[in-house]
């Protein structure tokens, strides 16, 4: 699909974020991907965690997708799709800009600020895709220091 195509289902949207996560892993980074869509499924921008590649502590997947989407007049009717439950930093981005819905590929490996988002009116959909759970579980097992650095517990 190209940027002009519509991604009608959550599964189609999650595939965009998953491709970003795999790209990040191939680059030697943390395998988390995200994408921002309009409510009707038009891709605004996608990205992946680039903390390692860019030496930038702020370049989480959701941040990268948000930046790649460019400036929007409003984010209320947008959907952030992420392969992993958003950390507090990324949850803050969702709240700050009023993103209306978040689709989460995996909240078993890591459980971020999604309840806080839901309590504040953000619609949350959790998929728990076995491929993404396996991807993150293996990464964390092999890279515990890097993972702890990423989520701010190191």
mmCIF file of N, CA, C and O in Angstrom, residues 54-114:
data_model
loop_
_atom_site.group_PDB
_atom_site.id
_atom_site.type_symbol
_atom_site.label_atom_id
_atom_site.label_comp_id
_atom_site.label_asym_id
_atom_site.label_seq_id
_atom_site.Cartn_x
_atom_site.Cartn_y
_atom_site.Cartn_z
ATOM 1 N N UNK A 54 20.046 7.359 16.288
ATOM 2 C CA UNK A 54 20.228 8.820 16.265
ATOM 3 C C UNK A 54 20.914 9.367 17.513
ATOM 4 O O UNK A 54 21.130 10.568 17.603
ATOM 5 N N UNK A 55 21.200 8.501 18.486
ATOM 6 C CA UNK A 55 21.735 8.946 19.779
ATOM 7 C C UNK A 55 20.837 10.046 20.363
ATOM 8 O O UNK A 55 21.311 11.066 20.855
ATOM 9 N N UNK A 56 19.520 9.801 20.283
ATOM 10 C CA UNK A 56 18.516 10.791 20.679
ATOM 11 C C UNK A 56 17.534 10.122 21.633
ATOM 12 O O UNK A 56 16.705 9.312 21.214
ATOM 13 N N UNK A 57 17.623 10.462 22.895
ATOM 14 C CA UNK A 57 16.787 9.834 23.919
ATOM 15 C C UNK A 57 15.295 10.068 23.695
ATOM 16 O O UNK A 57 14.464 9.305 24.177
ATOM 17 N N UNK A 58 14.943 11.104 22.953
ATOM 18 C CA UNK A 58 13.537 11.441 22.745
ATOM 19 C C UNK A 58 12.921 10.773 21.528
ATOM 20 O O UNK A 58 11.721 10.892 21.305
ATOM 21 N N UNK A 59 13.695 10.057 20.740
ATOM 22 C CA UNK A 59 13.178 9.546 19.472
ATOM 23 C C UNK A 59 12.559 8.158 19.626
ATOM 24 O O UNK A 59 13.013 7.166 19.062
ATOM 25 N N UNK A 60 11.475 8.113 20.389
ATOM 26 C CA UNK A 60 10.685 6.892 20.508
ATOM 27 C C UNK A 60 9.872 6.710 19.233
ATOM 28 O O UNK A 60 9.736 7.639 18.430
ATOM 29 N N UNK A 61 9.296 5.537 19.034
ATOM 30 C CA UNK A 61 8.564 5.232 17.800
ATOM 31 C C UNK A 61 7.394 6.187 17.587
ATOM 32 O O UNK A 61 7.192 6.697 16.481
ATOM 33 N N UNK A 62 6.612 6.415 18.638
ATOM 34 C CA UNK A 62 5.460 7.302 18.500
ATOM 35 C C UNK A 62 5.895 8.726 18.164
ATOM 36 O O UNK A 62 5.272 9.402 17.346
ATOM 37 N N UNK A 63 6.987 9.162 18.770
ATOM 38 C CA UNK A 63 7.519 10.497 18.482
ATOM 39 C C UNK A 63 7.963 10.584 17.031
ATOM 40 O O UNK A 63 7.695 11.577 16.342
ATOM 41 N N UNK A 64 8.640 9.563 16.549
ATOM 42 C CA UNK A 64 9.117 9.536 15.167
ATOM 43 C C UNK A 64 7.934 9.556 14.190
ATOM 44 O O UNK A 64 7.942 10.313 13.212
ATOM 45 N N UNK A 65 6.917 8.752 14.448
ATOM 46 C CA UNK A 65 5.731 8.733 13.587
ATOM 47 C C UNK A 65 5.032 10.093 13.610
ATOM 48 O O UNK A 65 4.616 10.608 12.564
ATOM 49 N N UNK A 66 4.916 10.679 14.786
ATOM 50 C CA UNK A 66 4.269 11.984 14.953
ATOM 51 C C UNK A 66 5.013 13.056 14.163
ATOM 52 O O UNK A 66 4.415 13.839 13.430
ATOM 53 N N UNK A 67 6.329 13.066 14.273
ATOM 54 C CA UNK A 67 7.131 14.039 13.530
ATOM 55 C C UNK A 67 7.023 13.814 12.031
ATOM 56 O O UNK A 67 6.919 14.766 11.258
ATOM 57 N N UNK A 68 7.031 12.556 11.605
ATOM 58 C CA UNK A 68 6.936 12.246 10.182
ATOM 59 C C UNK A 68 5.566 12.565 9.601
ATOM 60 O O UNK A 68 5.424 12.738 8.387
ATOM 61 N N UNK A 69 4.543 12.639 10.461
ATOM 62 C CA UNK A 69 3.200 12.993 10.003
ATOM 63 C C UNK A 69 3.099 14.478 9.653
ATOM 64 O O UNK A 69 2.205 14.878 8.908
ATOM 65 N N UNK A 70 3.998 15.274 10.173
ATOM 66 C CA UNK A 70 3.937 16.706 9.899
ATOM 67 C C UNK A 70 2.846 17.388 10.706
ATOM 68 O O UNK A 70 2.087 16.760 11.439
ATOM 69 N N UNK A 71 2.810 18.657 10.553
ATOM 70 C CA UNK A 71 1.869 19.479 11.316
ATOM 71 C C UNK A 71 0.427 19.242 10.853
ATOM 72 O O UNK A 71 0.138 19.248 9.661
ATOM 73 N N UNK A 72 -0.467 19.032 11.820
ATOM 74 C CA UNK A 72 -1.898 18.873 11.562
ATOM 75 C C UNK A 72 -2.632 19.981 12.315
ATOM 76 O O UNK A 72 -2.183 20.410 13.388
ATOM 77 N N UNK A 73 -3.744 20.441 11.804
ATOM 78 C CA UNK A 73 -4.518 21.458 12.523
ATOM 79 C C UNK A 73 -5.112 20.899 13.802
ATOM 80 O O UNK A 73 -5.228 21.595 14.798
ATOM 81 N N UNK A 74 -5.482 19.628 13.766
ATOM 82 C CA UNK A 74 -6.048 18.963 14.933
ATOM 83 C C UNK A 74 -5.672 17.488 14.869
ATOM 84 O O UNK A 74 -5.573 16.913 13.793
ATOM 85 N N UNK A 75 -5.508 16.905 16.047
ATOM 86 C CA UNK A 75 -5.177 15.482 16.131
ATOM 87 C C UNK A 75 -6.324 14.677 16.731
ATOM 88 O O UNK A 75 -6.224 13.478 16.892
ATOM 89 N N UNK A 76 -7.424 15.351 17.064
ATOM 90 C CA UNK A 76 -8.545 14.713 17.757
ATOM 91 C C UNK A 76 -9.061 13.486 17.011
ATOM 92 O O UNK A 76 -9.419 12.485 17.619
ATOM 93 N N UNK A 77 -9.107 13.549 15.689
ATOM 94 C CA UNK A 77 -9.638 12.439 14.905
ATOM 95 C C UNK A 77 -8.546 11.568 14.302
ATOM 96 O O UNK A 77 -8.749 10.948 13.264
ATOM 97 N N UNK A 78 -7.393 11.512 14.964
ATOM 98 C CA UNK A 78 -6.319 10.658 14.471
ATOM 99 C C UNK A 78 -6.200 9.403 15.333
ATOM 100 O O UNK A 78 -6.698 9.346 16.460
ATOM 101 N N UNK A 79 -5.507 8.414 14.770
ATOM 102 C CA UNK A 79 -5.297 7.135 15.442
ATOM 103 C C UNK A 79 -3.795 6.857 15.470
ATOM 104 O O UNK A 79 -3.156 6.799 14.420
ATOM 105 N N UNK A 80 -3.243 6.714 16.671
ATOM 106 C CA UNK A 80 -1.842 6.312 16.824
ATOM 107 C C UNK A 80 -1.819 4.800 16.982
ATOM 108 O O UNK A 80 -2.468 4.250 17.883
ATOM 109 N N UNK A 81 -1.096 4.131 16.103
ATOM 110 C CA UNK A 81 -0.960 2.677 16.164
ATOM 111 C C UNK A 81 0.484 2.387 16.544
ATOM 112 O O UNK A 81 1.413 2.891 15.915
ATOM 113 N N UNK A 82 0.664 1.603 17.591
ATOM 114 C CA UNK A 82 2.007 1.321 18.092
ATOM 115 C C UNK A 82 2.160 -0.154 18.405
ATOM 116 O O UNK A 82 1.199 -0.804 18.843
ATOM 117 N N UNK A 83 3.343 -0.673 18.158
ATOM 118 C CA UNK A 83 3.557 -2.103 18.374
ATOM 119 C C UNK A 83 3.653 -2.459 19.855
ATOM 120 O O UNK A 83 3.506 -3.621 20.215
ATOM 121 N N UNK A 84 3.892 -1.467 20.706
ATOM 122 C CA UNK A 84 4.055 -1.710 22.141
ATOM 123 C C UNK A 84 3.301 -0.643 22.921
ATOM 124 O O UNK A 84 3.255 0.521 22.504
ATOM 125 N N UNK A 85 2.752 -1.016 24.050
ATOM 126 C CA UNK A 85 2.041 -0.058 24.901
ATOM 127 C C UNK A 85 2.893 1.191 25.099
ATOM 128 O O UNK A 85 4.080 1.092 25.411
ATOM 129 N N UNK A 86 2.325 2.364 24.879
ATOM 130 C CA UNK A 86 3.129 3.585 24.959
ATOM 131 C C UNK A 86 3.625 3.871 26.374
ATOM 132 O O UNK A 86 2.861 3.793 27.339
ATOM 133 N N UNK A 87 4.906 4.195 26.459
ATOM 134 C CA UNK A 87 5.488 4.585 27.748
ATOM 135 C C UNK A 87 4.845 5.898 28.206
ATOM 136 O O UNK A 87 4.042 6.501 27.498
ATOM 137 N N UNK A 88 5.226 6.360 29.384
ATOM 138 C CA UNK A 88 4.652 7.607 29.903
ATOM 139 C C UNK A 88 4.998 8.799 29.018
ATOM 140 O O UNK A 88 4.180 9.698 28.812
ATOM 141 N N UNK A 89 6.186 8.812 28.472
ATOM 142 C CA UNK A 89 6.605 9.893 27.580
ATOM 143 C C UNK A 89 5.697 9.952 26.351
ATOM 144 O O UNK A 89 5.166 11.004 25.987
ATOM 145 N N UNK A 90 5.482 8.805 25.716
ATOM 146 C CA UNK A 90 4.652 8.753 24.512
ATOM 147 C C UNK A 90 3.174 8.919 24.846
ATOM 148 O O UNK A 90 2.414 9.485 24.058
ATOM 149 N N UNK A 91 2.769 8.449 26.012
ATOM 150 C CA UNK A 91 1.398 8.688 26.453
ATOM 151 C C UNK A 91 1.160 10.186 26.635
ATOM 152 O O UNK A 91 0.081 10.694 26.309
ATOM 153 N N UNK A 92 2.157 10.889 27.128
ATOM 154 C CA UNK A 92 2.057 12.341 27.258
ATOM 155 C C UNK A 92 1.889 13.022 25.912
ATOM 156 O O UNK A 92 1.122 13.980 25.778
ATOM 157 N N UNK A 93 2.582 12.526 24.892
ATOM 158 C CA UNK A 93 2.436 13.079 23.545
ATOM 159 C C UNK A 93 0.993 12.906 23.061
ATOM 160 O O UNK A 93 0.393 13.842 22.519
ATOM 161 N N UNK A 94 0.431 11.723 23.276
ATOM 162 C CA UNK A 94 -0.949 11.457 22.869
ATOM 163 C C UNK A 94 -1.896 12.434 23.561
ATOM 164 O O UNK A 94 -2.772 13.035 22.922
ATOM 165 N N UNK A 95 -1.724 12.630 24.853
ATOM 166 C CA UNK A 95 -2.597 13.552 25.609
ATOM 167 C C UNK A 95 -2.362 15.007 25.224
ATOM 168 O O UNK A 95 -3.300 15.773 25.054
ATOM 169 N N UNK A 96 -1.099 15.397 25.092
ATOM 170 C CA UNK A 96 -0.772 16.786 24.764
ATOM 171 C C UNK A 96 -1.463 17.238 23.478
ATOM 172 O O UNK A 96 -1.979 18.343 23.401
ATOM 173 N N UNK A 97 -1.478 16.367 22.480
ATOM 174 C CA UNK A 97 -2.017 16.759 21.187
ATOM 175 C C UNK A 97 -3.423 16.231 20.928
ATOM 176 O O UNK A 97 -3.974 16.433 19.854
ATOM 177 N N UNK A 98 -4.009 15.564 21.922
ATOM 178 C CA UNK A 98 -5.404 15.151 21.832
ATOM 179 C C UNK A 98 -5.682 14.054 20.826
ATOM 180 O O UNK A 98 -6.777 13.995 20.254
ATOM 181 N N UNK A 99 -4.713 13.166 20.611
ATOM 182 C CA UNK A 99 -4.944 12.030 19.713
ATOM 183 C C UNK A 99 -6.089 11.209 20.296
ATOM 184 O O UNK A 99 -6.072 10.850 21.475
ATOM 185 N N UNK A 100 -7.092 10.915 19.476
ATOM 186 C CA UNK A 100 -8.327 10.340 19.995
ATOM 187 C C UNK A 100 -8.339 8.846 20.228
ATOM 188 O O UNK A 100 -9.144 8.343 21.014
ATOM 189 N N UNK A 101 -7.461 8.123 19.550
ATOM 190 C CA UNK A 101 -7.495 6.665 19.660
ATOM 191 C C UNK A 101 -6.085 6.109 19.544
ATOM 192 O O UNK A 101 -5.282 6.616 18.765
ATOM 193 N N UNK A 102 -5.805 5.049 20.309
ATOM 194 C CA UNK A 102 -4.514 4.365 20.253
ATOM 195 C C UNK A 102 -4.770 2.870 20.093
ATOM 196 O O UNK A 102 -5.559 2.283 20.838
ATOM 197 N N UNK A 103 -4.116 2.277 19.107
ATOM 198 C CA UNK A 103 -4.156 0.824 18.892
ATOM 199 C C UNK A 103 -2.803 0.285 19.331
ATOM 200 O O UNK A 103 -1.764 0.759 18.874
ATOM 201 N N UNK A 104 -2.825 -0.714 20.212
ATOM 202 C CA UNK A 104 -1.611 -1.261 20.821
ATOM 203 C C UNK A 104 -1.420 -2.701 20.377
ATOM 204 O O UNK A 104 -2.301 -3.548 20.585
ATOM 205 N N UNK A 105 -0.262 -2.990 19.809
ATOM 206 C CA UNK A 105 0.028 -4.340 19.340
ATOM 207 C C UNK A 105 0.403 -5.310 20.438
ATOM 208 O O UNK A 105 0.190 -6.513 20.303
ATOM 209 N N UNK A 106 0.969 -4.797 21.546
ATOM 210 C CA UNK A 106 1.450 -5.662 22.642
ATOM 211 C C UNK A 106 1.431 -4.862 23.929
ATOM 212 O O UNK A 106 2.113 -3.842 24.042
ATOM 213 N N UNK A 107 0.641 -5.299 24.891
ATOM 214 C CA UNK A 107 0.712 -4.673 26.221
ATOM 215 C C UNK A 107 1.051 -5.702 27.299
ATOM 216 O O UNK A 107 0.955 -5.429 28.482
ATOM 217 N N UNK A 108 1.474 -6.893 26.864
ATOM 218 C CA UNK A 108 1.878 -7.923 27.821
ATOM 219 C C UNK A 108 3.358 -7.803 28.180
ATOM 220 O O UNK A 108 3.745 -7.997 29.331
ATOM 221 N N UNK A 109 4.183 -7.468 27.187
ATOM 222 C CA UNK A 109 5.619 -7.339 27.410
ATOM 223 C C UNK A 109 5.924 -6.099 28.225
ATOM 224 O O UNK A 109 6.812 -6.104 29.071
ATOM 225 N N UNK A 110 5.197 -5.035 27.950
ATOM 226 C CA UNK A 110 5.365 -3.755 28.651
ATOM 227 C C UNK A 110 4.006 -3.094 28.710
ATOM 228 O O UNK A 110 3.282 -3.051 27.719
ATOM 229 N N UNK A 111 3.673 -2.593 29.886
ATOM 230 C CA UNK A 111 2.387 -1.928 30.085
ATOM 231 C C UNK A 111 2.673 -0.482 30.485
ATOM 232 O O UNK A 111 3.117 -0.221 31.588
ATOM 233 N N UNK A 112 2.437 0.423 29.571
ATOM 234 C CA UNK A 112 2.752 1.832 29.794
ATOM 235 C C UNK A 112 1.588 2.606 30.386
ATOM 236 O O UNK A 112 0.897 2.125 31.278
ATOM 237 N N UNK A 113 1.331 3.782 29.841
ATOM 238 C CA UNK A 113 0.327 4.691 30.383
ATOM 239 C C UNK A 113 -1.050 4.561 29.770
ATOM 240 O O UNK A 113 -1.831 5.511 29.804
ATOM 241 N N UNK A 114 -1.379 3.408 29.249
ATOM 242 C CA UNK A 114 -2.635 3.277 28.526
ATOM 243 C C UNK A 114 -3.885 3.433 29.395
ATOM 244 O O UNK A 114 -4.902 3.951 28.928
#
